[in-house]
Short mmCIF file of C-alpha atoms in Angstrom, two decimals:
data_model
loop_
_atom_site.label_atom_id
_atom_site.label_comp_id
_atom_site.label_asym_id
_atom_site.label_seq_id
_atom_site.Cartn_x
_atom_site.Cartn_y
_atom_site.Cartn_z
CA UNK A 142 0.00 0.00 0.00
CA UNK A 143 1.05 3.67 -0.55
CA UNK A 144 0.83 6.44 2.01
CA UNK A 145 1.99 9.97 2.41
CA UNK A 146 2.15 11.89 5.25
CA UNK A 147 2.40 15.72 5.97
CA UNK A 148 2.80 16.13 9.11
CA UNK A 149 2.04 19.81 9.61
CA UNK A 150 -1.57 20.96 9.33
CA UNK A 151 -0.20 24.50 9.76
CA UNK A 152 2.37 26.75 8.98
CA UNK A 153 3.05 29.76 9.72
CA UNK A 154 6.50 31.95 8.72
CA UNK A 155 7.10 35.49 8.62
CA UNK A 156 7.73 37.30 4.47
CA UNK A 157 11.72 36.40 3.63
CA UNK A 158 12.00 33.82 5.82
CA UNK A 159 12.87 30.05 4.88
CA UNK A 160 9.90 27.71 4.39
CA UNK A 161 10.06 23.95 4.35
CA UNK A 162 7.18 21.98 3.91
CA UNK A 163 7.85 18.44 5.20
CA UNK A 164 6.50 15.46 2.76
CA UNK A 165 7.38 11.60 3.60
CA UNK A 166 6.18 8.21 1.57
CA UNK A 167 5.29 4.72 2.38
CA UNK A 168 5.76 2.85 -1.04
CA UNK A 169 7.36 -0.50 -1.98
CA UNK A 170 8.62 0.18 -5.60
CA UNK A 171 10.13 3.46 -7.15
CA UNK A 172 7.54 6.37 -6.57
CA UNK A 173 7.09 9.46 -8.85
CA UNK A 174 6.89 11.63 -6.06
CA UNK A 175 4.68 15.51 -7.22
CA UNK A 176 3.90 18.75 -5.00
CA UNK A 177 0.72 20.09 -6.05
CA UNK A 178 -0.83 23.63 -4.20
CA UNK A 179 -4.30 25.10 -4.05
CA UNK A 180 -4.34 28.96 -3.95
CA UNK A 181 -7.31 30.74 -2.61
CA UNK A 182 -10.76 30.37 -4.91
CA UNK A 183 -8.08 28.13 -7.46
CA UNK A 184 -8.21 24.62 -8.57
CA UNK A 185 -5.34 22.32 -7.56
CA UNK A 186 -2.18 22.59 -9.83
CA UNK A 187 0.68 20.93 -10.52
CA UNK A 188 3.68 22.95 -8.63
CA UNK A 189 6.46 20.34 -9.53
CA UNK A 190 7.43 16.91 -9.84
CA UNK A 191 10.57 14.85 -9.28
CA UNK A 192 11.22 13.91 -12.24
CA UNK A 193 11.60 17.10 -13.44
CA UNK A 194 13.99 18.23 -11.68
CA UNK A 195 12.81 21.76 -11.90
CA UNK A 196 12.79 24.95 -9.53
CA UNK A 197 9.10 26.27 -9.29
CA UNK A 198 8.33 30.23 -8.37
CA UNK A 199 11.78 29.38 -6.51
CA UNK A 200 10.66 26.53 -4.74
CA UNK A 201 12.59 22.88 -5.29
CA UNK A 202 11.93 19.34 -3.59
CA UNK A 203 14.66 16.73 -3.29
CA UNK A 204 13.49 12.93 -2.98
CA UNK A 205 15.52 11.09 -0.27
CA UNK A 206 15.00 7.93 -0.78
CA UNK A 207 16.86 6.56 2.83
CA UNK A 208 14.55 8.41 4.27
CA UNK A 209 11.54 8.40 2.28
CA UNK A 210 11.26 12.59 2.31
CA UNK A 211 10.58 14.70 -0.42
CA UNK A 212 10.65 17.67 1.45
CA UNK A 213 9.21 21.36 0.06
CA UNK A 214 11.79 24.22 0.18
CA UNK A 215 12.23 27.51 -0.43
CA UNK A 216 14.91 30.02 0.67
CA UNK A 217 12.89 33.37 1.20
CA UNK A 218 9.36 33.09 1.63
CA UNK A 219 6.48 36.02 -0.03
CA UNK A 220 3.51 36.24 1.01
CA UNK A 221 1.88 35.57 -3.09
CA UNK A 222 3.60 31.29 -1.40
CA UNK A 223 0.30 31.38 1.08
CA UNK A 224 -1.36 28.69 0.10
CA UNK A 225 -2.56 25.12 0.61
CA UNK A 226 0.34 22.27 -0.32
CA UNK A 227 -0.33 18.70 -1.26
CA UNK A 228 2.13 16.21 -1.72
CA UNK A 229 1.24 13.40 -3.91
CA UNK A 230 2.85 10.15 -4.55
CA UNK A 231 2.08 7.64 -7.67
CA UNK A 232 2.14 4.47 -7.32
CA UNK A 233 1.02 1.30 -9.18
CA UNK A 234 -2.65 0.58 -8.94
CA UNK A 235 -5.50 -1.80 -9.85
CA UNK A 236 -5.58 -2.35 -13.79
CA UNK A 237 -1.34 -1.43 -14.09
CA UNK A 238 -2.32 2.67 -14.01
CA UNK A 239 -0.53 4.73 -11.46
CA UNK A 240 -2.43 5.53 -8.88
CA UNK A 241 -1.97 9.18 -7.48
CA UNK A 242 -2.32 9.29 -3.16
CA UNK A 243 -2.52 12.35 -1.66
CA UNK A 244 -1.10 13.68 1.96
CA UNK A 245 -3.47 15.31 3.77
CA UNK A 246 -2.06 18.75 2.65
CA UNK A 247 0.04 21.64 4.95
CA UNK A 248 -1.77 25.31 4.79
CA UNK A 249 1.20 27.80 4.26
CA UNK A 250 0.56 31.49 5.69
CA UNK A 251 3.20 33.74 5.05
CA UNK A 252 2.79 37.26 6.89
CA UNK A 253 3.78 40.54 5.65
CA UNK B 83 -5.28 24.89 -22.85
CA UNK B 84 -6.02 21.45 -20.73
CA UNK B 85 -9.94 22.00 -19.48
CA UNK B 86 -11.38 19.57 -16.74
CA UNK B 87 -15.03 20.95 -16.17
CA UNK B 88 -17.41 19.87 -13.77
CA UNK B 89 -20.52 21.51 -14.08
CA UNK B 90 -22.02 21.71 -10.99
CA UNK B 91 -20.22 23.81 -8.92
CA UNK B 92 -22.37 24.20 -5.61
CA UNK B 93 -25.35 22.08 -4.92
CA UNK B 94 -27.38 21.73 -1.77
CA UNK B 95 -29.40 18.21 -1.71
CA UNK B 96 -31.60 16.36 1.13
CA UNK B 97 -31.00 13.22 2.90
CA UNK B 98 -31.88 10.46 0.47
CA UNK B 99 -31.72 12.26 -2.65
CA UNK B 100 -29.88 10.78 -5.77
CA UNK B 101 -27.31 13.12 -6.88
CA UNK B 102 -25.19 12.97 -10.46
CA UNK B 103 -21.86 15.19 -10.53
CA UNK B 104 -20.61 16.01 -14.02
CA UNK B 105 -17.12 16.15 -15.04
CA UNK B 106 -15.81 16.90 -18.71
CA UNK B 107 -12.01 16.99 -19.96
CA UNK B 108 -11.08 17.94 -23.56
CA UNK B 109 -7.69 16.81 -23.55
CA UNK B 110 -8.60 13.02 -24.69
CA UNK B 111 -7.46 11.63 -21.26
CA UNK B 112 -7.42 7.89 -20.82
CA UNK B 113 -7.35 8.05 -16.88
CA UNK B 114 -10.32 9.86 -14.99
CA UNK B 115 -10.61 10.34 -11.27
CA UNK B 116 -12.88 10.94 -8.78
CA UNK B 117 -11.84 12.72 -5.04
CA UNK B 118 -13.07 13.53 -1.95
CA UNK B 119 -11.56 16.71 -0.18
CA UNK B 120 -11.72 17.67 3.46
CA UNK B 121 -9.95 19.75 6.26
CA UNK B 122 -7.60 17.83 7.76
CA UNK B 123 -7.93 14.43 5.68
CA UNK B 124 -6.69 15.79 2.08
CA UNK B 125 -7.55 13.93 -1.09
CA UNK B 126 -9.22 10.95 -0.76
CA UNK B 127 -9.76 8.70 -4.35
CA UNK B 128 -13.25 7.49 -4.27
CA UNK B 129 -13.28 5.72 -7.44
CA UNK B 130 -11.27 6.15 -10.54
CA UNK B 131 -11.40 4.60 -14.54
CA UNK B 132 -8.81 3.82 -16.92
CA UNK B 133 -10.93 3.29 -20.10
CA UNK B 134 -14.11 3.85 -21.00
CA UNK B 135 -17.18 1.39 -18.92
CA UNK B 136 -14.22 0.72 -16.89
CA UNK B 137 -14.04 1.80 -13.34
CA UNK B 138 -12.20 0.71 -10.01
CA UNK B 139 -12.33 1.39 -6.57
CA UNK B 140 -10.60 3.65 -4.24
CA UNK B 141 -10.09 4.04 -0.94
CA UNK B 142 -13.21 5.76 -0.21
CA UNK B 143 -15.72 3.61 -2.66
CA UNK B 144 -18.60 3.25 0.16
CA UNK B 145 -21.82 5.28 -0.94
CA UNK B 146 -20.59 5.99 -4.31
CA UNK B 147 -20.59 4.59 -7.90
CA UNK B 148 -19.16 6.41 -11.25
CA UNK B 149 -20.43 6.41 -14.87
CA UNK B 150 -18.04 6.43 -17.24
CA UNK B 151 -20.08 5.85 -21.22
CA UNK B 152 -17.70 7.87 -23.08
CA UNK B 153 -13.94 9.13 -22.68
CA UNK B 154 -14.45 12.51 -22.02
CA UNK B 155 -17.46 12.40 -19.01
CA UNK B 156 -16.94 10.63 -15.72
CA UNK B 157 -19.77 10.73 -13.46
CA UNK B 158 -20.13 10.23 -9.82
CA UNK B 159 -23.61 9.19 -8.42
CA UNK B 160 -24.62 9.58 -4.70
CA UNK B 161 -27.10 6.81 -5.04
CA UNK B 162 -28.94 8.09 -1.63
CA UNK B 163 -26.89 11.11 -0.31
CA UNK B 164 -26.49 10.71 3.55
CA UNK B 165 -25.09 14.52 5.39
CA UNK B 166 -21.57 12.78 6.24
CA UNK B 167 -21.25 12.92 2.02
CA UNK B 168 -21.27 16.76 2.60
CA UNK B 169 -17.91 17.52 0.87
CA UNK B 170 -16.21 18.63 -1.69
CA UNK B 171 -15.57 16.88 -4.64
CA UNK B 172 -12.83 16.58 -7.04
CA UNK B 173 -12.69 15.42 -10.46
CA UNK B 174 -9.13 15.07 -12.48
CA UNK B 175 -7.72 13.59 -15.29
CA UNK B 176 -4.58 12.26 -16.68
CA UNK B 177 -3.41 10.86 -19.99
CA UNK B 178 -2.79 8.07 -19.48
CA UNK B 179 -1.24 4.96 -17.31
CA UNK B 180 1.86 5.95 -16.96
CA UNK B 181 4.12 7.04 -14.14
CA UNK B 182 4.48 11.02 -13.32
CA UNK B 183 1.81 12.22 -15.46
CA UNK B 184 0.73 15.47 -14.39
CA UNK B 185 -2.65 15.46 -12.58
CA UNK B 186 -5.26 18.43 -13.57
CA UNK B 187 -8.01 19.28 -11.85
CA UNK B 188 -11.21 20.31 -12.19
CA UNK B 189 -12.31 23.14 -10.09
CA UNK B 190 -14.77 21.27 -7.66
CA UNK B 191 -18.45 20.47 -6.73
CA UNK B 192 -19.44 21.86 -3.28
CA UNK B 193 -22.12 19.83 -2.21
CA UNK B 194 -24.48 20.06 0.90
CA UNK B 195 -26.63 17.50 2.14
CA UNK B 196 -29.14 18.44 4.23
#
């Protein structure tokens, strides 16, 4: 079975500061690991993926896979980042598709 | 542009009712999905299909069955809505099987059950 976990509901940083939004896995096989984010009156979007490789609006995520982490980062904080985060995991389902799961999502609030 | 529409996009239904929720992509997606979203639990895949008339469960199946008669239009059907299906509801789509395709998402069905 897959599983992510976020373990922060909530969190809270002040404009310029660093952010980290923690992300870890439970998955057997080699996961495609994805951070996705809601903004306010939005629809969920893709924010990046692993396999990209890629630095989004200055944020990056590095898979660990000793630890099972893919962890949410970004140096200096604005307060356009507040926002709700999802970290998503795909894994092989039912039928050979992969299967997306879903953490239960950390609400960013960055303050002025 | 990559479109996933679901045309209902607040509804307020009694105890009992039968309730359809629509969803439409235009980007000739073979994989269509079905999720449940709530504070503090996240996503939750209620059911999902790979093809069309095909469907399989998720982890949240109970209460729910899905429609799916042509590529573009997976339904969800609350065969007797119950207030704990009070929710909202999230339809995506990808295109296909693979590993690390990008998930979109349509913008979400509030419903109520009262």
């Amino acid at each position: 079975a897959q599983r992510v976990t976020q373990p922060e509901k909530l969190l809270s940083v002040f404009k310029g500061a660093p952010v980290e939004l923690k992300c870890n896995y439970s998955y057997s096989g080699s996961p495609e690991l994805f951070w996705y984010v809601q903004y306010s009156r939005q629809r969920l979007q893709l924010l990046l993926r692993h396999i990209s490789r890629e630095s989004i609006k200055g944020f990056t995520a590095d898979l660990n896979k000793g630890e099972t982490s893919f962890h949410l980062k970004k140096p200096f904080a604005q307060e356009e980042d507040s926002a709700m985060y999802y970290c998503a995991l795909s894994g092989q389902g039912a039928g050979g598709s992969y299967i997306p799961t879903f953490g239960r999502g950390t609400s960013l609030i960055v303050h002025p | 542009d990559v479109k996933v529409t679901q045309s209902s996009r607040y509804l307020v239904k009694r105890t009992g009712e039968k309730v359809f929720l629509e969803c439409v992509q235009d980007m000739d997606h073979e994989n269509m999905f079905w999720y449940r979203q709530d504070p503090g639990l996240g996503l939750r895949l209620i059911y999902f299909s790979y093809d069309v008339k095909m469907k399989e469960k998720g982890d949240i199946p109970e209460g729910y069955s899905v429609s799916r008669e042509k590529k573009e239009r997976f339904s969800l059907i609350l065969e007797s809505a119950s207030t704990n299906q009070t929710s909202m509801y999230l339809c995506a789509s990808t295109v296909d099987r693979g590993l690390g395709n990008t998930i979109y998402f349509g913008e979400g069905s509030w419903l109520t059950v009262v």
